[in-house]
Coordinates of C-alpha atoms and ligand atoms in Angstrom, one line a residue:
M1 CA -31.6 -11.9 4.0
K2 CA -30.9 -8.4 2.4
V3 CA -33.9 -6.0 1.9
K4 CA -34.2 -3.2 -0.8
K5 CA -35.8 -0.8 0.4
S6 CA -37.1 2.6 -0.4
M7 CA -35.5 6.1 0.8
Q8 CA -37.2 5.5 4.4
L9 CA -33.2 5.3 5.0
I10 CA -33.8 5.2 8.8
L11 CA -30.6 3.4 10.4
F12 CA -31.4 1.2 13.4
F13 CA -29.4 -0.3 15.8
A14 CA -28.8 -3.6 17.0
C15 CA -27.8 -4.4 20.1
V16 CA -25.4 -7.2 19.4
F17 CA -23.0 -9.4 22.0
Y18 CA -20.0 -10.9 21.8
A19 CA -21.5 -14.5 22.5
S20 CA -19.1 -16.6 21.2
S21 CA -16.7 -18.6 24.1
G22 CA -15.5 -21.8 22.0
S23 CA -13.4 -19.4 20.1
S24 CA -10.2 -18.8 22.2
Q25 CA -8.3 -20.7 19.9
P26 CA -5.8 -19.3 16.6
I27 CA -7.1 -17.9 13.8
R28 CA -3.5 -17.7 13.0
E29 CA -0.5 -20.1 13.6
E30 CA 1.9 -17.3 15.0
K31 CA 4.7 -16.6 13.5
N32 CA 7.6 -13.9 14.5
L33 CA 6.0 -11.0 13.3
I34 CA 9.3 -8.2 11.4
I35 CA 8.4 -5.4 10.5
G36 CA 11.0 -2.3 9.5
G37 CA 14.0 -5.3 10.2
E38 CA 13.0 -5.9 14.1
E39 CA 11.8 -8.8 16.2
I40 CA 8.3 -7.7 17.1
K41 CA 8.2 -10.0 20.8
V42 CA 5.0 -11.2 21.6
G43 CA 2.9 -9.2 24.9
I44 CA 5.7 -5.7 23.8
K45 CA 3.9 -2.6 22.7
Q46 CA 6.6 -0.7 20.3
T47 CA 6.9 2.3 18.2
I48 CA 9.9 1.7 15.2
D49 CA 10.5 4.0 12.5
L50 CA 10.2 2.1 9.2
K51 CA 12.8 3.5 7.6
I52 CA 13.2 3.9 3.3
K53 CA 15.9 4.2 0.9
G54 CA 15.7 6.7 -1.1
G55 CA 16.0 10.1 1.1
Y56 CA 18.2 12.6 0.6
S57 CA 20.4 13.1 3.7
I58 CA 18.9 16.0 5.1
E59 CA 16.0 15.0 5.2
K60 CA 15.5 11.3 5.6
I61 CA 12.5 9.5 5.6
K62 CA 10.8 7.0 9.1
I63 CA 7.3 5.9 9.6
P64 CA 6.3 5.7 12.6
V65 CA 4.7 1.9 13.0
T66 CA 3.0 1.2 16.6
I67 CA 2.6 -2.7 17.3
I68 CA 0.2 -4.1 19.8
R69 CA 1.1 -7.9 20.2
G70 CA -0.9 -9.3 22.4
K71 CA 0.2 -11.9 24.8
Q72 CA -2.8 -14.4 23.2
A73 CA -2.9 -15.3 19.8
G74 CA -5.1 -13.8 17.2
S75 CA -5.7 -12.4 14.3
T76 CA -3.0 -9.3 13.0
I77 CA -5.0 -6.3 12.2
C78 CA -3.8 -3.3 10.4
M79 CA -4.3 0.1 10.1
T80 CA -3.5 3.0 7.6
G81 CA -4.0 6.9 8.5
G82 CA -2.4 9.9 6.5
I83 CA -1.4 8.5 2.6
H84 CA -2.2 11.3 2.2
G85 CA -0.9 13.6 4.4
D86 CA -3.6 16.3 4.1
E87 CA -5.7 14.0 5.7
L88 CA -6.3 14.8 9.3
N89 CA -8.9 12.6 11.4
G90 CA -7.9 9.6 9.0
I91 CA -4.4 10.3 11.5
E92 CA -6.6 10.4 15.1
I93 CA -8.5 7.7 14.2
V94 CA -5.1 5.5 14.0
R95 CA -4.2 7.8 17.2
R96 CA -6.8 7.0 19.2
V97 CA -7.5 3.5 18.3
L98 CA -3.8 2.5 19.9
S99 CA -3.9 4.7 23.1
Q100 CA -6.8 2.1 23.9
Y101 CA -4.3 -0.6 24.1
S102 CA -2.2 -2.8 25.4
P103 CA -0.7 -6.1 24.7
K104 CA -2.4 -7.7 27.7
K105 CA -6.2 -6.7 26.6
I106 CA -6.1 -8.0 22.8
K107 CA -5.9 -11.2 21.7
G108 CA -3.0 -11.2 18.9
T109 CA -1.7 -8.2 16.8
L110 CA -2.3 -4.9 15.9
V111 CA -0.9 -2.6 13.9
G112 CA -1.0 1.3 13.2
I113 CA 0.6 4.0 10.9
P114 CA -0.9 7.0 11.6
I115 CA 0.9 9.0 8.9
V116 CA 1.7 6.9 5.7
N117 CA 2.8 10.0 4.4
I118 CA 5.5 11.6 5.4
L119 CA 6.9 14.0 3.4
G120 CA 3.5 15.8 2.5
F121 CA 2.1 15.6 6.1
K122 CA 5.5 18.0 6.9
R123 CA 4.5 20.6 4.1
G124 CA 0.4 20.3 5.0
Q125 CA -0.6 18.2 1.6
R126 CA -1.5 15.5 0.0
Y127 CA 0.7 15.1 -2.3
L128 CA 4.3 14.0 -2.2
P129 CA 7.0 16.9 -2.9
D130 CA 7.3 15.5 -6.2
R131 CA 3.0 16.1 -6.8
R132 CA 2.6 12.9 -6.7
D133 CA -0.4 10.5 -5.2
L134 CA 1.6 8.3 -2.9
N135 CA -2.1 6.5 -3.0
R136 CA -1.9 5.5 -7.3
Y137 CA 1.7 4.0 -5.8
F138 CA 1.1 0.3 -4.4
P139 CA 2.7 -2.4 -4.1
G140 CA 5.2 0.0 -5.3
N141 CA 8.7 -1.0 -6.5
P142 CA 12.4 -0.9 -5.1
S143 CA 13.9 1.1 -7.4
G144 CA 11.0 3.1 -8.6
S145 CA 9.9 6.8 -7.8
I146 CA 10.0 7.7 -4.1
A147 CA 5.4 7.3 -4.0
A148 CA 7.2 4.0 -5.5
R149 CA 10.0 3.1 -3.2
V150 CA 7.8 4.3 0.1
A151 CA 4.3 1.8 -1.0
Y152 CA 7.3 -0.6 -1.3
Q153 CA 8.3 0.1 1.5
V154 CA 5.1 -0.1 3.2
F155 CA 3.5 -2.7 1.2
E156 CA 6.0 -5.8 1.2
E157 CA 8.1 -5.0 5.2
I158 CA 3.9 -3.7 6.7
I159 CA 0.5 -4.1 5.4
K160 CA 2.0 -8.1 3.5
K161 CA 2.4 -9.0 7.5
C162 CA -1.3 -8.0 8.9
D163 CA -4.6 -10.7 7.9
Y164 CA -7.2 -8.1 7.3
L165 CA -6.2 -3.8 6.5
I166 CA -8.4 -0.4 7.4
D167 CA -7.6 2.4 5.4
F168 CA -8.4 5.5 6.6
H169 CA -9.3 8.7 4.6
T170 CA -11.0 12.6 3.9
A171 CA -13.0 13.3 1.2
S172 CA -10.2 15.9 -0.7
F173 CA -9.3 19.5 -1.9
H174 CA -12.5 21.8 -0.9
R175 CA -15.4 18.9 -0.8
N176 CA -16.2 16.9 2.5
N177 CA -17.7 13.9 3.2
L178 CA -20.4 11.8 5.2
P179 CA -18.7 9.4 7.2
Q180 CA -19.1 6.3 4.7
V181 CA -17.3 3.0 4.6
R182 CA -15.7 2.2 1.2
A183 CA -15.9 -1.3 -0.2
N184 CA -16.1 -4.5 -2.8
L185 CA -19.1 -5.8 -1.9
D186 CA -18.1 -8.4 -4.4
K187 CA -15.7 -10.5 -1.8
P188 CA -18.2 -11.7 0.8
F189 CA -15.2 -11.1 3.0
V190 CA -14.2 -7.4 2.2
K191 CA -18.8 -7.1 2.4
N192 CA -18.8 -9.0 5.8
L193 CA -15.6 -6.6 6.8
A194 CA -17.1 -3.6 6.0
I195 CA -20.6 -4.3 7.6
H196 CA -19.1 -4.8 11.1
F197 CA -17.2 -1.1 10.7
G198 CA -20.9 -0.4 10.7
T199 CA -21.5 3.2 12.4
S200 CA -21.9 4.7 8.8
I201 CA -22.7 4.5 5.1
V202 CA -20.9 1.8 3.5
I203 CA -20.1 2.6 -1.0
H204 CA -19.4 -0.6 -2.9
K205 CA -17.2 0.3 -4.9
P206 CA -13.8 -1.4 -6.5
A207 CA -10.6 0.3 -6.2
A208 CA -8.7 1.8 -8.2
K209 CA -5.5 0.3 -9.6
G210 CA -2.1 1.8 -7.5
T211 CA -4.9 2.9 -4.1
L212 CA -3.6 0.6 -0.9
R213 CA -6.9 -1.1 -0.8
R214 CA -6.4 -2.3 -3.9
A215 CA -3.1 -3.3 -4.2
A216 CA -3.9 -5.0 -0.3
V217 CA -7.4 -7.0 -1.9
D218 CA -5.2 -8.5 -4.3
A219 CA -3.3 -9.9 -2.3
N220 CA -6.2 -11.7 -1.0
I221 CA -6.1 -9.5 2.4
P222 CA -9.5 -8.0 3.6
T223 CA -9.3 -4.5 3.3
I224 CA -12.2 -2.0 3.2
I225 CA -11.8 2.2 3.2
F226 CA -13.9 4.3 6.2
E227 CA -13.2 8.2 4.6
A228 CA -14.8 11.3 6.3
G229 CA -15.0 14.7 6.5
Q230 CA -12.2 17.3 4.9
P231 CA -8.9 17.7 4.4
L232 CA -6.8 19.8 6.9
R233 CA -9.8 19.3 10.0
L234 CA -10.0 17.8 12.8
H235 CA -14.5 17.1 12.6
I236 CA -14.4 15.4 16.0
S237 CA -18.0 13.2 15.2
S238 CA -16.4 12.0 12.2
I239 CA -12.5 10.4 14.2
N240 CA -15.7 9.1 17.4
K241 CA -17.7 6.6 14.4
G242 CA -13.7 5.9 13.0
V243 CA -12.9 4.2 16.6
K244 CA -16.3 2.8 17.5
G245 CA -16.2 1.6 13.7
M246 CA -12.5 0.3 14.8
T247 CA -13.8 -1.1 18.2
N248 CA -16.4 -3.5 16.4
I249 CA -14.3 -5.2 14.5
L250 CA -11.6 -6.0 16.2
N251 CA -14.0 -8.0 18.8
Y252 CA -15.8 -9.6 14.6
L253 CA -11.8 -10.4 14.9
K254 CA -12.4 -11.7 18.8
M255 CA -8.6 -9.6 19.3
I256 CA -11.5 -8.7 22.3
K257 CA -14.2 -9.1 24.3
T258 CA -16.8 -6.5 24.8
P259 CA -20.1 -6.1 24.2
Y260 CA -20.2 -3.9 21.4
T261 CA -23.6 -2.5 18.9
I262 CA -23.1 -1.5 15.4
E263 CA -25.6 0.4 13.1
N264 CA -27.7 -1.2 10.7
N265 CA -26.0 -0.3 7.3
T266 CA -27.0 1.3 4.7
F267 CA -25.7 0.9 1.7
F268 CA -25.0 2.0 -1.7
T269 CA -24.3 -0.5 -4.9
N270 CA -24.0 3.5 -7.0
T271 CA -23.6 6.7 -7.0
R272 CA -23.7 9.3 -9.8
W273 CA -22.0 13.2 -9.3
R274 CA -24.0 16.5 -9.3
R275 CA -21.4 18.6 -11.6
A276 CA -21.9 23.2 -11.9
N277 CA -23.2 23.8 -14.9
S278 CA -22.2 27.7 -14.8
A279 CA -18.7 29.6 -13.5
G280 CA -19.3 31.5 -9.8
M281 CA -19.7 31.4 -5.9
I282 CA -21.3 28.8 -4.6
F283 CA -24.0 28.8 -2.9
P284 CA -25.0 24.4 -1.1
K285 CA -28.4 24.3 0.4
I286 CA -28.7 20.9 1.2
Q287 CA -25.8 19.0 3.9
L288 CA -24.3 16.2 4.1
G289 CA -26.8 13.4 4.9
S290 CA -29.7 15.4 3.3
L291 CA -32.3 12.9 1.3
V292 CA -32.9 14.4 -1.7
H293 CA -34.9 13.9 -5.3
K294 CA -35.4 14.1 -9.0
N295 CA -35.0 18.3 -8.9
D296 CA -35.2 19.4 -5.5
L297 CA -32.4 22.0 -5.4
L298 CA -28.9 21.6 -4.4
A299 CA -27.2 25.0 -5.3
E300 CA -26.8 28.3 -6.3
I301 CA -24.2 29.6 -8.9
I302 CA -23.8 33.5 -8.2
D303 CA -21.6 35.0 -10.8
P304 CA -18.9 37.6 -8.9
I305 CA -19.5 40.6 -10.9
S306 CA -23.0 40.5 -13.6
N307 CA -25.1 39.1 -10.3
K308 CA -26.5 36.5 -12.1
K309 CA -27.4 33.3 -10.7
S310 CA -28.7 30.3 -11.5
S311 CA -30.0 27.1 -9.7
V312 CA -28.4 23.4 -9.8
Y313 CA -31.3 20.9 -8.6
S314 CA -30.7 17.8 -8.4
E315 CA -31.2 14.8 -11.2
S316 CA -31.2 12.0 -9.4
E317 CA -32.5 10.4 -6.4
G318 CA -30.5 9.7 -3.5
M319 CA -28.6 10.8 0.3
I320 CA -25.8 13.0 -0.1
I321 CA -22.6 11.4 1.0
G322 CA -20.2 14.1 -0.4
M323 CA -19.8 17.8 -1.0
A324 CA -18.3 20.8 -2.0
L325 CA -17.1 23.5 0.7
S326 CA -19.2 26.9 -0.2
Q327 CA -16.1 28.5 -3.0
I328 CA -15.7 29.8 -6.8
V329 CA -16.5 27.1 -9.2
L330 CA -16.2 26.9 -13.2
P331 CA -18.2 24.5 -15.4
G332 CA -18.3 20.8 -14.7
Y333 CA -16.9 20.9 -11.3
A334 CA -18.1 17.9 -9.2
I335 CA -19.9 19.5 -6.4
F336 CA -22.2 16.7 -5.1
H337 CA -22.0 13.3 -4.4
I338 CA -24.8 12.1 -4.5
G339 CA -25.7 7.1 -3.4
L340 CA -28.2 6.9 -5.7
K341 CA -31.6 5.4 -3.7
D342 CA -32.3 2.2 -7.0
S343 CA -29.1 0.9 -6.1
S344 CA -29.4 1.0 -1.3
E345 CA -30.3 -2.1 0.9
I346 CA -30.3 -2.6 5.0
Q347 CA -28.9 -4.7 5.6
E348 CA -31.7 -5.6 8.4
S349 CA -30.1 -8.5 9.9
V350 CA -26.7 -7.7 12.2
E351 CA -26.9 -11.1 14.3
Q352 CA -26.7 -13.0 11.3
F353 CA -23.7 -12.3 10.5
M354 CA -22.1 -11.8 14.3
E355 CA -22.5 -16.2 13.9
T356 CA -20.2 -16.4 10.7
D357 CA -16.3 -17.4 11.7
P358 CA -14.5 -15.1 10.4
L359 CA -12.2 -17.6 9.2
K360 CA -14.0 -19.6 7.3
E361 CA -14.5 -16.7 5.8
D362 CA -10.8 -15.8 4.3
E363 CA -10.9 -18.8 3.1
S364 CA -13.6 -17.9 0.6
D365 CA -12.8 -15.2 -0.3
N366 CA -9.7 -16.1 -2.2
Ligands
LIG1 ZN1 -7.0 9.8 0.7

């Protein structure tokens, strides 16, 4: 049952214990798993290089992929980090999750690509060296630009083997995001995946064309994004939320069996950006996660020469879910991302979702 709530966005915790003992049968039939041309055997944890065609000889593009294939049958879940090469939190989340598990500890298969945009990562940059955004080229093209070629091989040789996908991001340039799941909540199974990640607010947002999330959902692979923090910085509490969220998902998919907790989620079905209306140095007066009302002071912008000061007031009521770092801005620059109060819901009962069967929902979502 979903209940509309007003601004008392009180996150409370529901302790949920993995309870099913009759769910040991495989969720999907086990098949040969071939990644990057190599067959991945049952009971093995290994890292292979996905060799991308199209790089030049002195800088071959090799994307490391780690696969943990449990002895017992189960789902295949994939994690991707670093599609934007400067987004470090996701890379660290994928590394930490992969380091926690062995084939003995999981049912099914866990696949992690910590750094998808390896060329951008090496340069400390969001984009590929030709300034293309890799996350606008999925599902790719084997004879297109280098972005399209990377996207094609990643999608064909790895993503299509996944039953579920979690893609990790941070905010983009000079901005910071409150930890948040982004998902197309119109798709029931995607919504359930978002609920069971369970460590952050959830934003309803159908994915843009060309993104990995959009391509995967179009291919009937339930996919969510976890987005937290800022580029080029490691933010430990965000990383911890990402790792905990993955633990929740692995429990939900019955790939591991440990007692776990999930927070009740706050959902926002609509968000709005508050933009700068003058130029200058920006000094925020609120923080990520702050609840704001109409006409609350959000920031001051001061012209560095004239000393002229202007104030930025909120035009909406809601929660600050993303914001610009202190910097120089020009009119129109998006400075505060607000999850709108009118669109917020709290998922009151978590238990009911624990009773649902991932396999059945998976079919209904297609
Ligand atoms: Zn990103």
